Short mmCIF file of C-alpha atoms in Angstrom, two decimals:
data_model
loop_
_atom_site.label_atom_id
_atom_site.label_comp_id
_atom_site.label_asym_id
_atom_site.label_seq_id
_atom_site.Cartn_x
_atom_site.Cartn_y
_atom_site.Cartn_z
CA ASP A 223 0.00 0.00 0.00
CA GLN A 224 1.57 3.22 -1.16
CA GLN A 225 1.36 5.84 1.57
CA VAL A 226 2.81 8.69 -0.47
CA LYS A 227 1.54 9.10 -4.02
CA GLN A 228 2.75 11.26 -6.84
CA ASN A 229 0.19 10.55 -9.50
CA SER A 230 1.86 12.46 -12.33
CA PRO A 231 4.96 10.61 -13.56
CA SER A 232 5.96 13.58 -15.69
CA LEU A 233 5.28 17.27 -16.21
CA SER A 234 6.39 19.64 -18.93
CA VAL A 235 6.43 23.42 -18.40
CA GLN A 236 7.62 26.44 -20.39
CA GLU A 237 10.55 28.40 -18.98
CA GLY A 238 9.33 31.33 -16.88
CA ARG A 239 5.97 29.75 -16.11
CA ILE A 240 4.86 28.12 -12.86
CA SER A 241 5.51 24.43 -12.19
CA ILE A 242 3.12 22.71 -9.79
CA LEU A 243 4.02 19.25 -8.54
CA ASN A 244 1.45 17.38 -6.49
CA CYS A 245 1.62 14.77 -3.77
CA ASP A 246 -1.06 12.92 -1.85
CA TYR A 247 -0.66 10.85 1.29
CA THR A 248 -2.84 8.36 3.10
CA ASN A 249 -1.27 8.09 6.56
CA SER A 250 -2.84 10.67 8.87
CA MET A 251 0.09 10.23 11.27
CA PHE A 252 2.48 11.95 8.87
CA ASP A 253 3.49 15.26 10.40
CA TYR A 254 6.53 16.35 8.41
CA PHE A 255 6.89 16.59 4.66
CA LEU A 256 9.87 17.16 2.40
CA TRP A 257 10.65 17.58 -1.27
CA TYR A 258 13.83 16.28 -2.85
CA LYS A 259 15.21 16.92 -6.33
CA LYS A 260 17.23 14.35 -8.24
CA TYR A 261 19.39 14.83 -11.32
CA PRO A 262 20.53 11.80 -13.36
CA ALA A 263 23.56 9.98 -11.93
CA GLU A 264 23.31 11.95 -8.68
CA GLY A 265 21.65 11.31 -5.34
CA PRO A 266 18.53 13.25 -4.32
CA THR A 267 19.12 16.65 -2.75
CA PHE A 268 16.90 18.22 -0.12
CA LEU A 269 14.83 21.11 -1.45
CA ILE A 270 12.25 22.29 1.05
CA SER A 271 10.18 20.96 3.96
CA ILE A 272 7.03 21.75 5.88
CA SER A 273 5.72 20.78 9.28
CA SER A 274 2.08 19.85 9.75
CA ILE A 275 1.58 22.89 11.97
CA LYS A 276 2.03 25.10 8.91
CA ASP A 277 0.18 25.30 5.62
CA LYS A 278 2.84 27.09 3.60
CA ASN A 279 6.60 27.40 3.49
CA GLU A 280 8.63 29.48 1.05
CA ASP A 281 12.27 29.41 0.02
CA GLY A 282 13.12 31.64 -2.90
CA ARG A 283 11.40 30.35 -6.03
CA PHE A 284 10.09 27.29 -4.20
CA THR A 285 6.90 27.18 -2.13
CA VAL A 286 5.30 24.14 -0.56
CA PHE A 287 1.62 24.14 0.37
CA LEU A 288 0.05 21.65 2.75
CA ASN A 289 -3.66 20.86 2.94
CA LYS A 290 -4.03 18.49 5.89
CA SER A 291 -7.75 17.93 5.51
CA ALA A 292 -7.23 16.78 1.92
CA LYS A 293 -3.97 14.98 2.76
CA HIS A 294 -2.38 16.83 -0.13
CA LEU A 295 0.71 18.89 -0.63
CA SER A 296 2.11 20.69 -3.62
CA LEU A 297 5.40 22.24 -4.66
CA HIS A 298 5.28 25.44 -6.69
CA ILE A 299 8.30 26.64 -8.63
CA VAL A 300 8.09 30.21 -9.91
CA PRO A 301 9.53 31.09 -12.34
CA SER A 302 10.60 27.72 -13.73
CA GLN A 303 14.09 27.51 -15.19
CA PRO A 304 15.69 24.88 -17.46
CA GLY A 305 18.01 23.91 -14.57
CA ASP A 306 14.93 22.84 -12.61
CA SER A 307 14.50 19.89 -14.97
CA ALA A 308 14.88 16.87 -12.69
CA VAL A 309 12.88 14.21 -10.87
CA TYR A 310 11.12 15.54 -7.77
CA PHE A 311 10.31 13.26 -4.86
CA CYS A 312 7.79 13.97 -2.16
CA ALA A 313 8.56 12.38 1.24
CA ALA A 314 6.80 12.18 4.59
CA SER A 315 7.58 11.20 8.15
CA ALA A 316 5.45 10.38 11.20
CA ASP A 317 5.81 10.27 14.97
CA SER A 318 7.64 13.59 15.30
CA GLY A 319 10.38 12.40 13.03
CA ASN A 320 11.05 9.07 14.66
CA THR A 321 10.02 7.06 11.63
CA PRO A 322 12.00 6.85 8.40
CA LEU A 323 11.04 8.96 5.42
CA VAL A 324 8.49 7.43 3.07
CA PHE A 325 9.00 8.56 -0.51
CA GLY A 326 6.68 8.84 -3.46
CA LYS A 327 7.66 7.47 -6.87
CA GLY A 328 8.67 10.86 -8.18
CA THR A 329 7.59 13.27 -10.92
CA ARG A 330 9.93 14.09 -13.79
CA LEU A 331 9.81 17.82 -14.51
CA SER A 332 10.97 19.11 -17.88
CA VAL A 333 11.32 22.87 -18.24
CA ILE A 334 11.40 23.84 -21.89
CA ALA A 335 13.34 26.93 -22.94
CA LYS B 209 32.81 19.59 3.81
CA ALA B 210 32.87 16.35 1.84
CA GLY B 211 29.52 14.83 0.98
CA VAL B 212 28.30 11.27 1.41
CA THR B 213 30.59 8.86 -0.41
CA GLN B 214 29.40 5.53 -1.72
CA THR B 215 31.63 2.85 -3.16
CA PRO B 216 31.70 1.33 -5.63
CA ARG B 217 29.65 3.42 -8.09
CA TYR B 218 28.87 0.47 -10.33
CA LEU B 219 28.78 -3.25 -9.68
CA ILE B 220 27.88 -6.25 -11.82
CA LYS B 221 27.19 -9.53 -10.08
CA THR B 222 25.74 -12.90 -10.97
CA ARG B 223 22.66 -14.48 -9.43
CA GLY B 224 23.47 -16.33 -6.22
CA GLN B 225 26.51 -14.21 -5.37
CA GLN B 226 26.68 -11.80 -2.50
CA VAL B 227 27.67 -8.14 -2.48
CA THR B 228 28.80 -5.53 0.04
CA LEU B 229 28.23 -1.82 -0.51
CA SER B 230 29.98 0.87 1.47
CA CYS B 231 28.95 4.33 2.64
CA SER B 232 30.94 7.09 4.33
CA PRO B 233 28.67 9.76 5.82
CA ILE B 234 29.28 13.47 6.09
CA SER B 235 31.69 14.20 8.91
CA GLY B 236 29.76 14.63 12.16
CA HIS B 237 26.66 12.83 10.94
CA ARG B 238 25.80 9.87 13.13
CA SER B 239 22.75 8.58 11.30
CA VAL B 240 22.94 6.55 8.10
CA SER B 241 19.98 5.32 6.08
CA TRP B 242 19.86 3.06 3.05
CA TYR B 243 17.28 3.17 0.25
CA GLN B 244 16.71 1.09 -2.86
CA GLN B 245 15.56 2.82 -6.03
CA THR B 246 14.13 0.80 -8.91
CA PRO B 247 12.47 2.16 -12.06
CA GLY B 248 8.93 3.27 -11.29
CA GLN B 249 9.17 2.38 -7.58
CA GLY B 250 10.63 5.46 -6.03
CA LEU B 251 12.87 5.07 -3.01
CA GLN B 252 12.18 2.08 -0.79
CA PHE B 253 13.55 2.25 2.76
CA LEU B 254 15.99 -0.50 3.74
CA PHE B 255 17.55 0.38 7.12
CA GLU B 256 18.46 3.23 9.41
CA TYR B 257 21.42 3.20 11.80
CA PHE B 258 22.30 5.62 14.56
CA SER B 259 25.39 5.24 16.72
CA GLU B 260 25.93 1.67 15.51
CA THR B 261 22.36 0.60 16.37
CA GLN B 262 19.73 -0.30 13.81
CA ARG B 263 16.77 1.94 14.62
CA ASN B 264 14.44 1.03 11.80
CA LYS B 265 14.22 -1.67 9.16
CA GLY B 266 12.18 -1.70 6.01
CA ASN B 267 10.16 -4.51 4.51
CA PHE B 268 12.95 -6.40 2.78
CA PRO B 269 13.92 -10.08 3.09
CA GLY B 270 16.63 -11.21 5.46
CA ARG B 271 19.07 -11.43 2.56
CA PHE B 272 19.49 -7.70 3.02
CA SER B 273 21.54 -6.75 6.06
CA GLY B 274 23.60 -3.82 7.21
CA ARG B 275 25.78 -2.48 9.93
CA GLN B 276 27.34 0.73 11.13
CA PHE B 277 30.79 1.14 12.55
CA SER B 278 32.01 3.35 15.40
CA ASN B 279 33.20 5.98 12.91
CA SER B 280 29.61 6.10 11.50
CA ARG B 281 30.64 4.46 8.24
CA SER B 282 28.11 1.89 7.12
CA GLU B 283 27.95 -1.18 4.93
CA MET B 284 25.05 -3.10 3.52
CA ASN B 285 25.21 -6.68 2.34
CA VAL B 286 22.94 -8.58 0.01
CA SER B 287 23.36 -12.35 -0.08
CA THR B 288 22.12 -14.85 -2.65
CA LEU B 289 21.50 -12.14 -5.23
CA GLU B 290 18.39 -12.29 -7.39
CA LEU B 291 17.72 -10.53 -10.70
CA GLY B 292 15.18 -8.31 -8.94
CA ASP B 293 17.91 -6.90 -6.71
CA SER B 294 19.20 -4.89 -9.65
CA ALA B 295 18.72 -1.30 -8.52
CA LEU B 296 20.34 1.94 -7.46
CA TYR B 297 21.25 1.70 -3.77
CA LEU B 298 21.36 5.06 -2.06
CA CYS B 299 22.94 5.86 1.26
CA ALA B 300 22.05 9.03 3.16
CA SER B 301 23.40 10.57 6.32
CA SER B 302 21.91 13.08 8.73
CA LEU B 303 22.80 14.78 11.97
CA GLY B 304 19.92 13.19 13.85
CA PHE B 305 17.58 10.35 13.13
CA GLY B 306 14.09 10.10 11.76
CA GLY B 307 12.37 12.38 9.30
CA TYR B 308 13.02 15.79 10.91
CA SER B 309 16.69 15.71 10.08
CA PRO B 310 17.06 16.21 6.31
CA LEU B 311 18.86 13.39 4.61
CA HIS B 312 21.98 14.06 2.57
CA PHE B 313 22.30 11.42 -0.12
CA GLY B 314 25.32 9.98 -1.84
CA ASN B 315 25.33 9.37 -5.59
CA GLY B 316 24.48 5.72 -5.11
CA THR B 317 25.81 2.33 -6.16
CA ARG B 318 24.26 0.95 -9.33
CA LEU B 319 24.00 -2.84 -8.87
CA THR B 320 23.26 -5.03 -11.87
CA VAL B 321 22.54 -8.71 -11.28
CA THR B 322 22.82 -10.98 -14.33
#
């Protein structure tokens, strides 16, 4: 049973426009959420996180929104740049961080110049 | 500061053999986690070690084992390799344990089982 779902395997966006990557989760015990970015032949790198006590967190061009009632979070990238082309993984943790991260399957973002 | 180092980068093994993968965490990081990435499956959690103790274990068969040494370096071992074990194995280190401490990943070991 997949607890973290990224239902769009891929997304294509024009440079300068907004990229919206979505993630749904089923475990109501999840209280901390993270996004990672992965380039080919490299390990994932941490991008941004959000605690369940917040509904929004911003870091430069990246904003994560959390809707607890819908068990849904999204990552917004504005404006999108060609260097943002990568696979993005959503991850979640429960029990105040005492459980390992559970990752989604990832969404491949292509930003077209 | 050097990042997480995984060796080797690539490995080709035959079914039935066993393999050992190595991970050196970022200096000062005491927690090491291992994940398996296969096409279309995302990252599947294998183990988490903190101060030489296994804190969490994922849903993998007993053929998969790991350990952590006093210098925080970690190894994972897969015995009696199967074709389905072909994957990218990622090691990550963090200052603390659990999800609140962001993981810093190495570039992985690509294992191919023939």
